[in-house]
Coordinates of C-alpha atoms in Angstrom, one line a residue:
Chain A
X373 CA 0.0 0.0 0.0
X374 CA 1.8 3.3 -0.8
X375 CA 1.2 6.2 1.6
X376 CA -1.6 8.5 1.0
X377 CA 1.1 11.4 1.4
X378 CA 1.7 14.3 3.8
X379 CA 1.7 13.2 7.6
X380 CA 2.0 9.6 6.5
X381 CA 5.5 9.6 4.0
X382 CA 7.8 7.2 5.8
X383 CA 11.0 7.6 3.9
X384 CA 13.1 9.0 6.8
X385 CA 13.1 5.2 8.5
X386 CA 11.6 3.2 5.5
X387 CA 12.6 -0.3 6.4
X388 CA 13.1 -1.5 3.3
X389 CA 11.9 -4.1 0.7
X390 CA 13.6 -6.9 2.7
X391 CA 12.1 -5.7 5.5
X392 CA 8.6 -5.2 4.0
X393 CA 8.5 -9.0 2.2
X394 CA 9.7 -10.8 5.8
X395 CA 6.9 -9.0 7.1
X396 CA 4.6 -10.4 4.5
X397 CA 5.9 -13.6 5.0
X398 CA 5.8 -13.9 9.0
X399 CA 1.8 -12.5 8.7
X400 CA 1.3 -15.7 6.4
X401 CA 2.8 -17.3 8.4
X402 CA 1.3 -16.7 12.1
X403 CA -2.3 -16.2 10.2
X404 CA -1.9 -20.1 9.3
X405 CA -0.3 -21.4 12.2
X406 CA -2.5 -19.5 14.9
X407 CA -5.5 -21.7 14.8
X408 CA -3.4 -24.7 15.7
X409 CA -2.6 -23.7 19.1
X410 CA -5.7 -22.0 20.1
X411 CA -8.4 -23.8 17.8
X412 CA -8.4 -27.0 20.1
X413 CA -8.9 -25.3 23.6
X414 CA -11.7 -23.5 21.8
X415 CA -13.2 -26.4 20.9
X416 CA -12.9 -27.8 24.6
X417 CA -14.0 -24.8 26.6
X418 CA -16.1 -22.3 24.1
X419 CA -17.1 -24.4 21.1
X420 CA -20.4 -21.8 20.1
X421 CA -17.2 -19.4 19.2
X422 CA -16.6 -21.9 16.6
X423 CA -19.8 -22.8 15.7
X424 CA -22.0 -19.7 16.1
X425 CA -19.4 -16.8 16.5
X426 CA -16.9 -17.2 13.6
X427 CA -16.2 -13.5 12.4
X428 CA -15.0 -13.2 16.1
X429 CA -13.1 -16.2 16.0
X430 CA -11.2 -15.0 12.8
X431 CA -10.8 -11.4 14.9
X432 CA -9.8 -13.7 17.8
X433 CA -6.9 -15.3 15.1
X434 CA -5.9 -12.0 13.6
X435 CA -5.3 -10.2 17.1
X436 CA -3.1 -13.4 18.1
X437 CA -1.3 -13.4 14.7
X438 CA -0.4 -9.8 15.3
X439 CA 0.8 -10.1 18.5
X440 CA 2.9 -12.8 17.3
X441 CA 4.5 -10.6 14.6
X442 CA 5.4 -8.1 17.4
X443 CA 6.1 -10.7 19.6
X444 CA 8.6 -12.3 16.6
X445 CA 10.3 -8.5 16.8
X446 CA 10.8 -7.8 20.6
X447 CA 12.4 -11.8 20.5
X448 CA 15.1 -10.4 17.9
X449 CA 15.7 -7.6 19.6
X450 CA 16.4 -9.1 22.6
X451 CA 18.8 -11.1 21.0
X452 CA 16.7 -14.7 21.2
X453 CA 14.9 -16.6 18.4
X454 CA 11.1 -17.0 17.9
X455 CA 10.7 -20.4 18.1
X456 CA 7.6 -22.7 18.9
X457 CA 7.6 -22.0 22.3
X458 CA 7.1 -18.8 21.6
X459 CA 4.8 -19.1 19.3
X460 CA 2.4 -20.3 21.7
X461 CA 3.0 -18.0 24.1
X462 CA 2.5 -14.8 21.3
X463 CA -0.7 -16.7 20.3
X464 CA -2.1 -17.6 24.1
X465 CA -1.2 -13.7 25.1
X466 CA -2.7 -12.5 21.9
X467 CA -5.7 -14.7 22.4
X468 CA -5.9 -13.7 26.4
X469 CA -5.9 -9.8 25.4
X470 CA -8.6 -10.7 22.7
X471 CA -11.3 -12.3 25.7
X472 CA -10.1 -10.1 27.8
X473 CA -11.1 -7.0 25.6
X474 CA -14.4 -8.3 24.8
X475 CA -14.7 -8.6 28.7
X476 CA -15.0 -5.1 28.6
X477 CA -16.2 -3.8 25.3
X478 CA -19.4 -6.5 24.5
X479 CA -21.3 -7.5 27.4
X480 CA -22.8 -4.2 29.1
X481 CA -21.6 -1.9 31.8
X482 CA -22.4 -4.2 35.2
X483 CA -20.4 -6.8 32.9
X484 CA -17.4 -4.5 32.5
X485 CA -17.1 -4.2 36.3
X486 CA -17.7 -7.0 37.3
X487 CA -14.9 -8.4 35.1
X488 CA -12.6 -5.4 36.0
X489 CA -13.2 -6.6 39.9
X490 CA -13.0 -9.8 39.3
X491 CA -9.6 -10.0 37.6
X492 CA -8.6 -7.6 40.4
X493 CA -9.7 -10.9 42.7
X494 CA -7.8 -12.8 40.5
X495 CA -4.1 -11.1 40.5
X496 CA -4.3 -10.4 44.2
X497 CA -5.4 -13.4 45.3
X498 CA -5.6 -16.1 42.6
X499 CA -9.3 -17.0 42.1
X500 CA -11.1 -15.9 39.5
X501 CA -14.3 -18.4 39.8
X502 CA -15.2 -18.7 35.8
X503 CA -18.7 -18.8 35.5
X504 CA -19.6 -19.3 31.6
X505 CA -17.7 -21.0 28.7
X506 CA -16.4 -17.6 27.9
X507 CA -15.1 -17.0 31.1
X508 CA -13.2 -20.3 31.5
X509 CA -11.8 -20.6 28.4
X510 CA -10.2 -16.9 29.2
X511 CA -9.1 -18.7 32.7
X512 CA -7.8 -22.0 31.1
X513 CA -5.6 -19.8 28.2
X514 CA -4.1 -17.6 31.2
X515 CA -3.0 -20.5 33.3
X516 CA -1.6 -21.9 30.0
X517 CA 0.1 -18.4 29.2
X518 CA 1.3 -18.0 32.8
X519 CA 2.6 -22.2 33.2
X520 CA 5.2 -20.7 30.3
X521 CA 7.2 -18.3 32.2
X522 CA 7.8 -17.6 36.2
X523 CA 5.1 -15.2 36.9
X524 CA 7.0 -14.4 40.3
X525 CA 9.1 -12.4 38.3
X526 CA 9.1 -8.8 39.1
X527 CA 9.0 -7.5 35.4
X528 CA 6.5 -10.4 34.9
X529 CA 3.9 -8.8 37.7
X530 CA 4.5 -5.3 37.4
X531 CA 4.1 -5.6 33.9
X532 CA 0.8 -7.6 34.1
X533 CA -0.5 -5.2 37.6
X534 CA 0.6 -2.1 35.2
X535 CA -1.9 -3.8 32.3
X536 CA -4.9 -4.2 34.4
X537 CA -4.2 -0.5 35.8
X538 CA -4.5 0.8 32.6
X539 CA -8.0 -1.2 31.8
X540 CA -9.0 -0.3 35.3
X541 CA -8.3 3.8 34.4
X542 CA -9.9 3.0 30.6
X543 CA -13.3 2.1 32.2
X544 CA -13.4 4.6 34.7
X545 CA -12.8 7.1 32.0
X546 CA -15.8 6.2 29.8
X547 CA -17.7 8.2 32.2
X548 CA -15.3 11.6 31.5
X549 CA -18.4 14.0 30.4
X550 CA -17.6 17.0 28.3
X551 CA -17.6 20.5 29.4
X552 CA -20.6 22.7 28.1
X553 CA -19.3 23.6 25.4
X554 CA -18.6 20.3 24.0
X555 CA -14.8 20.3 24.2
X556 CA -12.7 18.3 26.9
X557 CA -10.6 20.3 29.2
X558 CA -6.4 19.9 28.6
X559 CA -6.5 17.7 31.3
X560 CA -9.0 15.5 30.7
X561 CA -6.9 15.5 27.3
X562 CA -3.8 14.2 28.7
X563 CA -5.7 12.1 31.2
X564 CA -7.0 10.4 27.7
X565 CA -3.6 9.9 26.1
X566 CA -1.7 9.0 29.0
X567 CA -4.5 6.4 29.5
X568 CA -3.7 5.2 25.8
X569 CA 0.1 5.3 26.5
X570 CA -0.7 2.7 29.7
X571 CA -2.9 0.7 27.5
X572 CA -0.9 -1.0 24.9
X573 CA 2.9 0.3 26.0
X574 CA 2.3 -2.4 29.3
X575 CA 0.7 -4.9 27.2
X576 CA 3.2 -4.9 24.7
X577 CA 5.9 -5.1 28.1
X578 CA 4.0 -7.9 29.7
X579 CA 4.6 -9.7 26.1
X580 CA 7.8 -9.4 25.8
X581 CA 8.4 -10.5 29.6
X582 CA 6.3 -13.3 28.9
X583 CA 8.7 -13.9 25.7
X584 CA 12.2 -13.1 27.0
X585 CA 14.0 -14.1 30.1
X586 CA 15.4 -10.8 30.8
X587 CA 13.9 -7.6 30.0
X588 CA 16.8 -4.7 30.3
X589 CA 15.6 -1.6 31.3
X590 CA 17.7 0.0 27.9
X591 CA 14.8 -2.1 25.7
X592 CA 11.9 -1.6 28.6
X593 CA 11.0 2.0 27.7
X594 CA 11.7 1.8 23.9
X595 CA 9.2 -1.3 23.7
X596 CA 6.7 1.0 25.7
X597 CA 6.7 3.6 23.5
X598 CA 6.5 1.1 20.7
X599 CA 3.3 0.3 22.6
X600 CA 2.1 3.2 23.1
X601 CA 2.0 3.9 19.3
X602 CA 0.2 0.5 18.6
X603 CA -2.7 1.8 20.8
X604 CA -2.7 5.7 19.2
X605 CA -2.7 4.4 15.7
X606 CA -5.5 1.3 16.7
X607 CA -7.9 4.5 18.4
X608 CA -7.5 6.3 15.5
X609 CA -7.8 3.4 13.2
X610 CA -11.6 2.8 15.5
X611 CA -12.3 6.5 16.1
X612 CA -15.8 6.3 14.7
X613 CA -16.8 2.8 16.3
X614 CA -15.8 4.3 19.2
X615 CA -17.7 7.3 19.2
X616 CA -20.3 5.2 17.7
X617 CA -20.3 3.3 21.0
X618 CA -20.5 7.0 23.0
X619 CA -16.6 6.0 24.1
X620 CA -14.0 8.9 24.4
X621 CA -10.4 8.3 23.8
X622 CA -7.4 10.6 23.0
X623 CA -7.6 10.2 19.3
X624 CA -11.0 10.9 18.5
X625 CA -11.3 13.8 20.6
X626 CA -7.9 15.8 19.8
X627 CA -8.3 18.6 17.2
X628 CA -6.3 17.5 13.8
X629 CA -6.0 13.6 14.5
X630 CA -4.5 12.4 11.3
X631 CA -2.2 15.7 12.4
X632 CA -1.8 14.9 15.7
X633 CA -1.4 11.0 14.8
X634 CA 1.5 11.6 11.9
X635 CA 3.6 13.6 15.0
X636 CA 3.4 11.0 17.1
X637 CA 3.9 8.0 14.3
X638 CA 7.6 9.8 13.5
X639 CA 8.5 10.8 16.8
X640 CA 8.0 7.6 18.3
X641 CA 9.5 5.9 15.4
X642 CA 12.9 8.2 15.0
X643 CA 13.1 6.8 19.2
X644 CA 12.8 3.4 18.4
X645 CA 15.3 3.6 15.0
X646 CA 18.0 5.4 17.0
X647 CA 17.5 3.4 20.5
X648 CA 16.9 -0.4 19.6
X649 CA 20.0 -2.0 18.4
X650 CA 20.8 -2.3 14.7
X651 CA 19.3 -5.7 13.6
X652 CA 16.2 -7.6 12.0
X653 CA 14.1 -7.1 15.0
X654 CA 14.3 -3.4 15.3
X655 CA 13.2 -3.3 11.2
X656 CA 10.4 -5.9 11.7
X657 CA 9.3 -3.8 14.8
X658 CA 9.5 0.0 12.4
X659 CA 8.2 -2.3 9.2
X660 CA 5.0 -3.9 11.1
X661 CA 4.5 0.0 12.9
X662 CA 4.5 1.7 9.6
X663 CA 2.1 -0.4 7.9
X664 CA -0.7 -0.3 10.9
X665 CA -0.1 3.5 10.7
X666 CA -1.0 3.7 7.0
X667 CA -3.7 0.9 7.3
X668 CA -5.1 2.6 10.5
X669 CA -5.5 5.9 8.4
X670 CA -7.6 4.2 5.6
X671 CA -9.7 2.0 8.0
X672 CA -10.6 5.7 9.7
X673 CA -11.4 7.4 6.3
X674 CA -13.2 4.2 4.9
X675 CA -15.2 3.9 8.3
X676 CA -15.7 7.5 8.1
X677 CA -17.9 6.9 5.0
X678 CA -19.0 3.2 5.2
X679 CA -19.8 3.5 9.1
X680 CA -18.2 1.4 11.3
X681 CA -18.0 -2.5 11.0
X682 CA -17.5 -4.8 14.1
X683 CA -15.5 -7.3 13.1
X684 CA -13.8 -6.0 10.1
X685 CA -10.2 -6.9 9.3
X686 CA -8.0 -4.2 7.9
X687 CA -4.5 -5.4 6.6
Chain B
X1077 CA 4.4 -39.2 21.3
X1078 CA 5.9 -36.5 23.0
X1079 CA 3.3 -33.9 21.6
X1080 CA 0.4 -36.4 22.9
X1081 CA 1.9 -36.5 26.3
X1082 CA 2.4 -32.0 26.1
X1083 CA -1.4 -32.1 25.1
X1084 CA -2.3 -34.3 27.9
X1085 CA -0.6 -32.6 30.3
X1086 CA -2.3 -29.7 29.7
X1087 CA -5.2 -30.5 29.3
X1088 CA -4.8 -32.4 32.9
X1089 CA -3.1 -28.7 34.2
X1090 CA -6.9 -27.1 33.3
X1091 CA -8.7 -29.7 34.5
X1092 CA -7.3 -28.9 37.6
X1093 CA -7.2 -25.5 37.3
X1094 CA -11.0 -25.1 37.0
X1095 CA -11.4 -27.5 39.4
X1096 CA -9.6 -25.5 42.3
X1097 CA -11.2 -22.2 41.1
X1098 CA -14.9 -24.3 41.2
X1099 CA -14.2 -25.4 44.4
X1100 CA -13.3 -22.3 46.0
X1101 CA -16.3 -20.8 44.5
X1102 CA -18.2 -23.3 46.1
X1103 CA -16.9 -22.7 49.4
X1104 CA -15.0 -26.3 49.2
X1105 CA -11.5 -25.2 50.3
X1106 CA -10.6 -24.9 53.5
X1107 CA -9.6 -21.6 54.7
X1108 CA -9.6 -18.4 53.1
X1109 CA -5.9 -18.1 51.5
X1110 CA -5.4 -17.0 48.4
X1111 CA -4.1 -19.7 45.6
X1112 CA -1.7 -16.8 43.9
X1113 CA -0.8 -13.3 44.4
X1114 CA 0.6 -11.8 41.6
X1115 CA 0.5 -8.0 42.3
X1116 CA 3.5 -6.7 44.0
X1117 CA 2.7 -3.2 44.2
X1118 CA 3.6 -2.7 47.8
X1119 CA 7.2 -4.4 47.4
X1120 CA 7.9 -2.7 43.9
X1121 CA 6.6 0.9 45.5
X1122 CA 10.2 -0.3 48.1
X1123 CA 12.3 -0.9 46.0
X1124 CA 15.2 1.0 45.6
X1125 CA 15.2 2.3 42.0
X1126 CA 12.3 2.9 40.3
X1127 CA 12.2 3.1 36.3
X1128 CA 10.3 5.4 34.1
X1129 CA 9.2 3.6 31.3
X1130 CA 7.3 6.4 29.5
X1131 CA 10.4 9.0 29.8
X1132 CA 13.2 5.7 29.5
X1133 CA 14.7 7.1 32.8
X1134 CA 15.9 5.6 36.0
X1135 CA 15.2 7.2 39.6
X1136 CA 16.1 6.6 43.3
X1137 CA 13.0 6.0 45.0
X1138 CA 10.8 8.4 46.2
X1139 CA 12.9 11.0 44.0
X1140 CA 10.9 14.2 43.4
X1141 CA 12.2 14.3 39.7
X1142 CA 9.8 11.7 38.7
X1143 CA 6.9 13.7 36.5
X1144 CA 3.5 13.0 38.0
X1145 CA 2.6 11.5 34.5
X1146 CA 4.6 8.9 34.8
X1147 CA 3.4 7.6 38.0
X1148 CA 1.1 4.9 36.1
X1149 CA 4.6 3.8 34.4
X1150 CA 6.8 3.5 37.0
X1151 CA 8.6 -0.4 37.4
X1152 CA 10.5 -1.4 40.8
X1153 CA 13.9 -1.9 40.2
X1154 CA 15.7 -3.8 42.7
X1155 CA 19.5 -4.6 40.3
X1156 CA 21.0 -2.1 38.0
X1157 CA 23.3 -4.3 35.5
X1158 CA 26.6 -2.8 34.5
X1159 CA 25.8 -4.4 31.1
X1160 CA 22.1 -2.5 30.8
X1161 CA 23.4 0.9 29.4
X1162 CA 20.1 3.4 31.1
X1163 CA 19.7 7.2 31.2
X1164 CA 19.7 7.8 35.4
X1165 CA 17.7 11.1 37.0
X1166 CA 20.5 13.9 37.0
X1167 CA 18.7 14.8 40.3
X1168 CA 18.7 12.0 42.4
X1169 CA 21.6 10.5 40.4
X1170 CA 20.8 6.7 40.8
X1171 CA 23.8 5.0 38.8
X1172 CA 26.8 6.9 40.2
X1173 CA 27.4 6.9 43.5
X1174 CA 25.7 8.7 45.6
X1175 CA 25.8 12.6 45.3
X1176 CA 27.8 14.7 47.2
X1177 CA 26.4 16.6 50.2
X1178 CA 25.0 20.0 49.0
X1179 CA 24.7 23.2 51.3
X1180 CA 21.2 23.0 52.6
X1181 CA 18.1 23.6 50.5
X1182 CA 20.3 23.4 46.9
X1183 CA 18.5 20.7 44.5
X1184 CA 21.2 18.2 45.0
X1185 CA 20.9 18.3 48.5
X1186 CA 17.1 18.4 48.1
X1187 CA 17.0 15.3 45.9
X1188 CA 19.5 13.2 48.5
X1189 CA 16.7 13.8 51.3
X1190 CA 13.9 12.9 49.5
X1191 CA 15.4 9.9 47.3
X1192 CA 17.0 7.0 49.2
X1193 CA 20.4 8.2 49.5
X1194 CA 22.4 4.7 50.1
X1195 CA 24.4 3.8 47.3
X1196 CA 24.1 1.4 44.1
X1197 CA 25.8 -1.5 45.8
X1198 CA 24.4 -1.4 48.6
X1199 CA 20.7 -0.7 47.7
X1200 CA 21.2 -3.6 45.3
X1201 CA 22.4 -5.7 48.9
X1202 CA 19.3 -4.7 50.0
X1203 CA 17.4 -5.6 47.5
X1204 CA 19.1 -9.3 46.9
X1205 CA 18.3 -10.2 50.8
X1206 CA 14.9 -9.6 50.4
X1207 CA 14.6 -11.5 47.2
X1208 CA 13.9 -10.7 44.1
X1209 CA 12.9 -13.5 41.8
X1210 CA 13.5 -17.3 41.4
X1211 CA 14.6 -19.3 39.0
X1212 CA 13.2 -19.2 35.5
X1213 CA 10.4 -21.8 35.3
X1214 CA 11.6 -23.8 38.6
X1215 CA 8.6 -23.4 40.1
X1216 CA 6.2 -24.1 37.3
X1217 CA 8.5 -27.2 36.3
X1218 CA 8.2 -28.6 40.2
X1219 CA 4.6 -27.8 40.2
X1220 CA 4.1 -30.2 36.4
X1221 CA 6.6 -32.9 38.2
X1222 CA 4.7 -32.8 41.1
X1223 CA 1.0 -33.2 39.8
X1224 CA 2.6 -36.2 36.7
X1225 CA 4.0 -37.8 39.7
X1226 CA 1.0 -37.8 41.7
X1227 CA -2.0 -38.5 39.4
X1228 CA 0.4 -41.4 37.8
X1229 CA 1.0 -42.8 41.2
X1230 CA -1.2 -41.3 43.4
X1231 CA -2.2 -44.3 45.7
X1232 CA 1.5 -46.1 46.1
X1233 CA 2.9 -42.6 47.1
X1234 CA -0.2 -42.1 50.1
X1235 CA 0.8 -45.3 51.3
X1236 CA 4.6 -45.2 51.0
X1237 CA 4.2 -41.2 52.5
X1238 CA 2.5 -42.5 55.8
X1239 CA 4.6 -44.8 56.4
X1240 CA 7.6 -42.6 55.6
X1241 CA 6.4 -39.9 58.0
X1242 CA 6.4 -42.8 60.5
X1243 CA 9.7 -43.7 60.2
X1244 CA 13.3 -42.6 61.6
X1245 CA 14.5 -41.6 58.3
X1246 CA 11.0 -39.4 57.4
X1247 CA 11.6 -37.4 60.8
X1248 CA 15.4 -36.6 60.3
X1249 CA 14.1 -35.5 56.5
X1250 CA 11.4 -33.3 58.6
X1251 CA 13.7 -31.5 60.4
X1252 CA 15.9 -30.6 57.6
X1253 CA 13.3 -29.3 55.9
X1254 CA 12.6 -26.8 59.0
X1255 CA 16.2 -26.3 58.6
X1256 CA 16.4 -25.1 55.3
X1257 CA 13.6 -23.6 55.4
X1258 CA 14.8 -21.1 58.0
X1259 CA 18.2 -20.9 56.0
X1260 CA 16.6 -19.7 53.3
X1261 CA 16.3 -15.9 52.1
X1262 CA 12.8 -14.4 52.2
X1263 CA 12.5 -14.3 48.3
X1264 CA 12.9 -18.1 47.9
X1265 CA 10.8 -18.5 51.1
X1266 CA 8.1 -17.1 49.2
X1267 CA 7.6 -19.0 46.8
X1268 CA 8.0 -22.5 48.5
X1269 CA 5.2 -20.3 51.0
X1270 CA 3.5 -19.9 47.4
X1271 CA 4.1 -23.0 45.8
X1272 CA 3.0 -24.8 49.2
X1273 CA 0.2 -23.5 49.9
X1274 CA -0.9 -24.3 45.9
X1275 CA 0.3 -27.6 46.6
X1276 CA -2.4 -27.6 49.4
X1277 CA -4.8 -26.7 47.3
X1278 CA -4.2 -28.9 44.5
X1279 CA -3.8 -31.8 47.0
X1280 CA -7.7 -30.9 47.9
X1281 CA -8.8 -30.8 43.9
X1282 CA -7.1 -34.4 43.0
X1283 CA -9.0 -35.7 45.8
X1284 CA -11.8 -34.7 44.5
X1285 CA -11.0 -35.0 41.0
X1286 CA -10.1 -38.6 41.9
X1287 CA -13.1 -39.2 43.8
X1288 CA -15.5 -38.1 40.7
X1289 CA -13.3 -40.5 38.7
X1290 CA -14.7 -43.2 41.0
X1291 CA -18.0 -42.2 40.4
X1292 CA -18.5 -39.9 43.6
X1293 CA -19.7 -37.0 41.4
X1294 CA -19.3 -34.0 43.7
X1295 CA -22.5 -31.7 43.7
X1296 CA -22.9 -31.3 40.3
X1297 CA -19.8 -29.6 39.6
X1298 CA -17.9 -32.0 37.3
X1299 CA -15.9 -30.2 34.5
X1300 CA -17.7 -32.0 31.9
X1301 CA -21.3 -31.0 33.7
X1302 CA -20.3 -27.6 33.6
X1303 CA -18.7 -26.9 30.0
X1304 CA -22.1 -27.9 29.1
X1305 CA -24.4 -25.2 30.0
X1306 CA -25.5 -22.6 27.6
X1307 CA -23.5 -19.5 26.6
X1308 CA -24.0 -16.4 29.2
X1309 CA -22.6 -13.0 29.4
X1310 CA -19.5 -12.7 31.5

C-alpha cells in the first residue's frame, strides 16, 4: 500500500523491501499457524465461538497473529529466536488480550465491572471463579500463558498489575463527560492519552516479559513507546466505532488527528530507530508499525464513510 | 508421542485449574488463602530504584524528579546491570554513587533527602536479601513434576508417605526441611510459601477429581457437567 502522502511519507526510516517481504511472510505465516494452538482449547471450553461466532473467532486469530508478529520483533531484539515456544506463548497472550477485551467492550456496563473486579480478585489473590464458557476458556488460556514463564518475576507482575491498571483507568474514563461547550478540558486530554500510553505500551511489556528471560531496562521503555503507538494508531484506526459506542479516547477527541497522529507515528518511530540496536528485529518492529499506521489511516477514512464495521479486518 | 503426552498434560493442568477455582467458588477449600498473588505493588513501591518507562529514565526511590505522569509507568527496580546501558535522574543520580552533600536547601541536596540516598551497591544488597525473583520456570517445572508424579502414582505414594512420615529416616528428613527452610532468604521463602500453599490446594482438587473418577460426582460440579451449559454473558 503506498502512503496517502503528507503526515503519513515514511522515507526517513523506511525499512526497506527486505524488510517489507519478511513482514509479508511472517503474517502468512502466524495467520496459518494461529488456529493450531488455540483452535483446540476453543473447541474444549467455548465451542459456540466456533460454531456460532466465527467473524469473532477469525478477529480472535488476527489479534493473536499480530501479537505474534510483534512478539517475533521484541524476540530479535532481545537477542533470542522465535521459536515454537514462543509461538504459543505470542498466540495464548494474543488470544488472552482478545477475551479479555471483549470482557469489557461487548457485554454491558455491570459486565465491564464485574470483570474489571473480578480480575482484580484474580491477580491479588488467585481466584477468579469462571462462570460461563467464555469466562473459562479466558481462565484455562491464562493458566496456559502464565505455566510458560515464572510469573514471580518482578518484570512479569508489574508488567501484568501495570496492564490491568490501565484497563482499570480506561473504564473509569468512559464516564469523562464533556464540558458545556462540547470540548474536553487539557486535562481531561492528557488524562485520555496518558491512558492510551498505559494501555498498549504495558501490554506490549507484559509480552515481551512473557517472551524473553530478561527484560533490560535500555529495551523496557523503547518497547513502551513502541506500545504506546500501537494503541494511538489502533484508536485512530476505530475512532468512529468508538464514538459510535459513545466511548471517548485521545484520538477521537484531539483537534487535527490524522495531524496529531503523523507527530506522534515519526516521533515515536525516529526513538525506536536510533535506541533499539541495529538488527532484524528493530526493522520488523519499524516495518509492522509503519504499515498499521498507513492501514489505520484508511480504516478511519473508509469507516468515516462506510460507518463502522464490528468485526472487520484491515490489513 | 511426546506432543500427545504436552497435550495431555495440559489438558490435565486445566482440569485442575477449574477445578480448584470451582471449588473455592463453592466454598469447598478450606480456609480463606489466596491460591496466587501476583500484584506486588507494595514491594515494587520499596524498591530501591524505580524506572520510568514512559520517559526511559531511571530514579532513586521516592525522587521528586519523577513527572507526576509517569506515576502509572513507573517499574520497581531492585538490580542495575553494569551491562544494561540506562539514562539515570540527573537529580537524584541513581547510577553513580551517591551525590555529594549540598549546602542545605540546593536541588542536589534536596533530591539526596527525598530519594533513598544509600548507594548502588548497597541498595542492590538490600534488595538481593529480600529477594527478588527465582529461578526461570523452577517453580512451574516442580509444580508439572509434582501433579505427573501424583496423578500417575497417586495411591502407592499415600501409602509409601504414611509410612515414611512414621519412620526414623522421614523425621530426620522433617527436620531438615525446617532447617532449610529457615536458611533460606525471604525471596525463595516465598515462593516454597507460594508454591505450598498451591500444593495444598491442589492436594484438595485431585481428591476430588479422583473421587469423581470413582464415580463420587461432587454436587454437580464435574468439568464435563459444567462446560455444558449454555453461553452467558460474563
Amino acid at each position: 500500500m503506498a502512503p496517502p502522502g503528507g503526515y503519513s511519507s515514511t522515507a526517513e526510516w523506511e525499512p526497506g523491501p527486505q524488510a517489507q517481504s519478511r513482514l509479508n511472510a511472517l503474517f502468512k505465516r502466524y495467520r496459518s499457524g494461529v488456529g493450531d494452538c488455540l483452535e483446540p482449547i476453543v473447541r474444549q471450553y467455548d465451542p459456540v465461538m466456533l460454531e456460532a461466532r466465527q467473524g469473532e473467532y477469525r478477529k480472535m486469530l488476527e489479534l493473536s497473529a499480530k501479537m505474534n508478529v510483534v512478539g517475533h520483533a521484541c524476540t530479535e531484539i532481545g537477542g533470542f529466536d522465535y521459536d515454537e515456544r514462543r509461538h504459543m506463548i505470542g498466540s495464548l497472550f494474543g488470544a488472552c488480550c482478545f477475551l479479555a477485551d471483549s470482557f469489557i467492550d461487548d457485554f454491558g456496563e455491570a459486565a465491564t465491572a464485574d470483570y474489571i473486579e473480578r480480575l482484580g480478585a484474580l491477580l491479588t489473590e488467585g481466584w477468579f471463579d469462571p462462570r460461563t464458557d467464555r469466562e473459562r476458556l479466558f481462565f484455562v488460556i491464562a493458566s496456559r500463558l502464565f505455566a510458560q514463564r515464572d510469573v514471580l518475576h518482578p518484570i512479569v507482575r508489574q508488567s501484568v498489575l501495570q496492564l490491568y491498571l490501565a484497563q482499570k483507568e480506561d473504564v473509569n474514563l468512559r464516564a469523562t463527560r464533556k464540558a458545556g461547550d462540547g470540548r474536553l478540558t487539557r486535562g481531561q486530554l492528557n488524562t485520555l492519552k496518558r491512558c492510551a500510553r498505559n494501555r498498549s505500551g504495558h501490554a506490549i511489556l507484559v509480552l515481551s516479559a512473557f517472551l524473553l528471560p530478561e527484560l533490560p531496562l535500555s529495551y523496557l521503555a523503547r518497547l513502551f513507546w513502541a506500545g504506546a503507538l500501537v494503541m494511538y494508531i489502533d484508536d485512530h484506526g476505530d475512532c468512529w466505532s468508538d464514538l459510535k459506542d459513545n466511548r471517548l479516547t485521545f484520538m477521537n477527541q484531539v483537534s487535527r488527528p490524522e495531524r496529531t497522529l503523523g507527530r506522534l507515528f515519526h516521533t515515536h518511530i525516529r526513538q525506536l530507530a536510533s535506541g533499539l540496536p541495529d538488527g532484524d528485529g528493530r526493522d520488523l518492529l519499524i516495518a509492522f508499525l509503519t504499515r498499521y499506521y498507513l492501514t489505520r489511516l484508511e480504516k478511519h477514512r473508509q469507516q468515516r464513510v462506510k460507518g463502522a464495521a464490528a468485526w472487520a479486518i484491515y490489513e | 508421542m511426546s506432543e500427545r503426552l504436552s497435550l495431555s498434560r495440559a489438558a490435565l493442568v486445566d482440569t485442575v485449574g477449574l477445578r480448584i477455582q470451582e471449588l473455592h467458588a463453592s466454598g469447598k477449600l478450606p480456609g480463606d488463602q489466596p491460591l496466587l498473588r501476583i500484584d506486588n505493588r507494595e514491594r515494587a513501591r520499596e524498591a530501591p530504584f524505580q524506572f520510568d518507562a514512559a520517559k526511559g529514565q531511571l530514579h532513586r526511590t521516592g525522587c521528586r524528579a519523577i513527572p507526576p505522569g509517569s506515576n502509572s509507568a513507573l517499574y520497581g527496580v531492585w538490580e542495575v546491570r553494569a551491562e544494561d546501558p540506562v539514562q539515570g535522574c540527573s537529580r537524584c543520580n541513581p547510577i553513580e554513587a551517591p551525590p555529594a552533600v549540598e549546602p542545605e536547601g540546593g536541588p542536589r541536596a534536596e533530591a539526596k533527602s527525598q530519594a533513598d540516598p544509600k548507594p548502588q551497591a548497597e541498595a542492590q544488597a538490600e534488595a538481593k536479601s529480600a529477594g527478588s525473583r527465582p529461578q526461570d520456570d523452577h517453580a512451574v517445572d516442580l509444580l508439572y513434576g509434582f501433579l505427573s508424579i501424583v496423578t500417575q502414582f497417586g495411591g502407592v505414594l499415600r501409602e509409601r508417605g504414611q509410612e515414611y512420615r512414621r519412620s526414623r529416616a522421614g523425621a530426620a528428613v522433617g527436620a531438615r526441611f525446617e532447617k532449610i527452610y529457615a536458611e533460606v532468604n525471604e525471596g525463595e521463602r516465598r515462593v516454597l510459601d507460594v508454591l505450598t500453599s498451591s500444593l495444598d490446594t491442589l492436594a484438595v482438587a485431585l481428591r476430588d477429581i479422583e473421587s469423581g473418577l470413582h464415580g463420587e460426582q461432587p454436587d454437580g460440579a464435574g468439568v464435563s457437567a459444567t462446560r455444558s451449559r449454555p453461553h452467558e454473558a460474563p
